[in-house]
PDB file of C-alpha atoms in Angstrom:
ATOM      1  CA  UNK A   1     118.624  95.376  81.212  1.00 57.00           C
ATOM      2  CA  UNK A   2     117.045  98.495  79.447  1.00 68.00           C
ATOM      3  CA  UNK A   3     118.554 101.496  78.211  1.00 77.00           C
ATOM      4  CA  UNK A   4     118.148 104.368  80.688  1.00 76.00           C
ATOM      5  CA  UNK A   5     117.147 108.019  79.786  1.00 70.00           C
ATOM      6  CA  UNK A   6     119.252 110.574  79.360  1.00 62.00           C
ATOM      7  CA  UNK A   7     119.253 112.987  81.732  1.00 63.00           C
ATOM      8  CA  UNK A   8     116.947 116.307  81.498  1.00 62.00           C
ATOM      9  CA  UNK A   9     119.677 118.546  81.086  1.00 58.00           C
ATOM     10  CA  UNK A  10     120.883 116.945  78.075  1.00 52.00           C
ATOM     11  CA  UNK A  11     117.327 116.331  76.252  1.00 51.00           C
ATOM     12  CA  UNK A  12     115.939 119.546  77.325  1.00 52.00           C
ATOM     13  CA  UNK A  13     117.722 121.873  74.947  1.00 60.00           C
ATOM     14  CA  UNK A  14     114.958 124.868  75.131  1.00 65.00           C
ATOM     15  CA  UNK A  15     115.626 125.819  78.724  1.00 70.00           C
ATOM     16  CA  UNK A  16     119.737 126.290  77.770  1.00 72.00           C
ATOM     17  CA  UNK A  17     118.729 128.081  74.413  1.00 75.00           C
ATOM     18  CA  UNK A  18     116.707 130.388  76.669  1.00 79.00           C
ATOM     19  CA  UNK A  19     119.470 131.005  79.133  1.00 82.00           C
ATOM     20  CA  UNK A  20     121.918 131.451  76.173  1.00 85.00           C
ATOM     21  CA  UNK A  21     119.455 134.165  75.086  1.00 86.00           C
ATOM     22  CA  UNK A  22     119.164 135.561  78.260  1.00 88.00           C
ATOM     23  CA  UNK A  23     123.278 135.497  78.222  1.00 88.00           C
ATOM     24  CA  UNK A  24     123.265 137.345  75.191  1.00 90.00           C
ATOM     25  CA  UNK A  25     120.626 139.967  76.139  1.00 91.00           C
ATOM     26  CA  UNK A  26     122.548 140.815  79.211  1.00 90.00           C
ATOM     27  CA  UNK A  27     126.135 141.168  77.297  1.00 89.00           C
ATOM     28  CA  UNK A  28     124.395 143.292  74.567  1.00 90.00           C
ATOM     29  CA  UNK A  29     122.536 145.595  77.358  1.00 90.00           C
ATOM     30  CA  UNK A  30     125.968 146.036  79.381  1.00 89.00           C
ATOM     31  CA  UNK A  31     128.055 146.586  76.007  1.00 88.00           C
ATOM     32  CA  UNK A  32     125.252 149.392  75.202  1.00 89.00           C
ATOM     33  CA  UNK A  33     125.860 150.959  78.870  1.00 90.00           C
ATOM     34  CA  UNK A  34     129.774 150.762  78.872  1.00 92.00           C
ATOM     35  CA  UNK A  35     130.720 151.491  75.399  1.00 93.00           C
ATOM     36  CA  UNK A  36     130.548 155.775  76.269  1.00 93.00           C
ATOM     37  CA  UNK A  37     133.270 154.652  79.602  1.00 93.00           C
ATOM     38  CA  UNK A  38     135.084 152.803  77.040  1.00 92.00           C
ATOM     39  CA  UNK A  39     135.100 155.645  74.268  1.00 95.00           C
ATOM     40  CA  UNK A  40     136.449 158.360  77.218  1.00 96.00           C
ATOM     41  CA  UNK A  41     138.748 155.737  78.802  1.00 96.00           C
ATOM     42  CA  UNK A  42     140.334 155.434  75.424  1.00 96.00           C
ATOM     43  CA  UNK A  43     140.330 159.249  74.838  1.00 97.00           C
ATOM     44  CA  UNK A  44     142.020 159.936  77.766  1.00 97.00           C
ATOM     45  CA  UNK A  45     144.627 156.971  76.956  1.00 97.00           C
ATOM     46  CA  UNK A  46     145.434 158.560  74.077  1.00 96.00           C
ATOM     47  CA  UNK A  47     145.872 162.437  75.746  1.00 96.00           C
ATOM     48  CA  UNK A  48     148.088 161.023  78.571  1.00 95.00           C
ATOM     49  CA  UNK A  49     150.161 159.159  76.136  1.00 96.00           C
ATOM     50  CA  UNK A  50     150.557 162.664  74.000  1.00 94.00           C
ATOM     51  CA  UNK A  51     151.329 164.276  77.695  1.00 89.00           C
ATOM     52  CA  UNK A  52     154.019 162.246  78.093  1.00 91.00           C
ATOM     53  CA  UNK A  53     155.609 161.771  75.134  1.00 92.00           C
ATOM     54  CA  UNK A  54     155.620 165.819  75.542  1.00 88.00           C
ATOM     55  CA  UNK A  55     157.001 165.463  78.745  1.00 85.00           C
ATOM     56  CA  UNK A  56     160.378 163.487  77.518  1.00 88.00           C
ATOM     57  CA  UNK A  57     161.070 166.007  74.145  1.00 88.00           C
ATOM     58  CA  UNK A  58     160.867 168.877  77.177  1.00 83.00           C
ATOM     59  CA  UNK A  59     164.267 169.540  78.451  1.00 83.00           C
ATOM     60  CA  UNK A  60     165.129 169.017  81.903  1.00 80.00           C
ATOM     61  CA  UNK A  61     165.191 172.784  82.837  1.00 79.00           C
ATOM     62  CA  UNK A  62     162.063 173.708  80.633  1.00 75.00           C
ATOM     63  CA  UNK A  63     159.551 171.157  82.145  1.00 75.00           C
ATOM     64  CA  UNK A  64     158.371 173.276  85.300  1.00 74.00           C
ATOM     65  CA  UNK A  65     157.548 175.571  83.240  1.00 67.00           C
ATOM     66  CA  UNK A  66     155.972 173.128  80.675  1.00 63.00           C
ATOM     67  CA  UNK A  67     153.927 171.528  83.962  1.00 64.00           C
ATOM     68  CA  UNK A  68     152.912 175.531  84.877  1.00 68.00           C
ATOM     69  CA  UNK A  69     151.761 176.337  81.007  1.00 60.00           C
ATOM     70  CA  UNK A  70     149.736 173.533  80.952  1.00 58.00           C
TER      71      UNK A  70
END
């Protein structure tokens, strides 16, 4: 009995080096769109963390007018 072929999938490594590229394309492209949204996400991380570390050091009678002044 003879040896039978592979199959395509596992011969034909140009078509998955092409989708790999395509892979990578798309994950570069969507990196270049989101990376602003991730800068302001951060940003804003980073202000409400200040806000509320603000927020505890304010005494208990103080913070209405600490949430007015703002």
């Amino acid at each position: 009995m003879g040896r039978r072929p592979l199959p395509r999938i596992l011969t034909a490594s140009a078509p998955i080096a092409r989708g790999r590229a395509y892979a990578r394309t798309a994950a570069d492209t969507a990196t270049d769109v989101l990376y602003p949204l991730i800068v302001v996400v951060r940003g804003l991380r980073g202000l409400a963390a200040a806000g509320r570390r603000r927020w505890s050091a304010t005494p208990g009678e103080r913070r209405g007018a600490t949430l007015f002044g703002l």
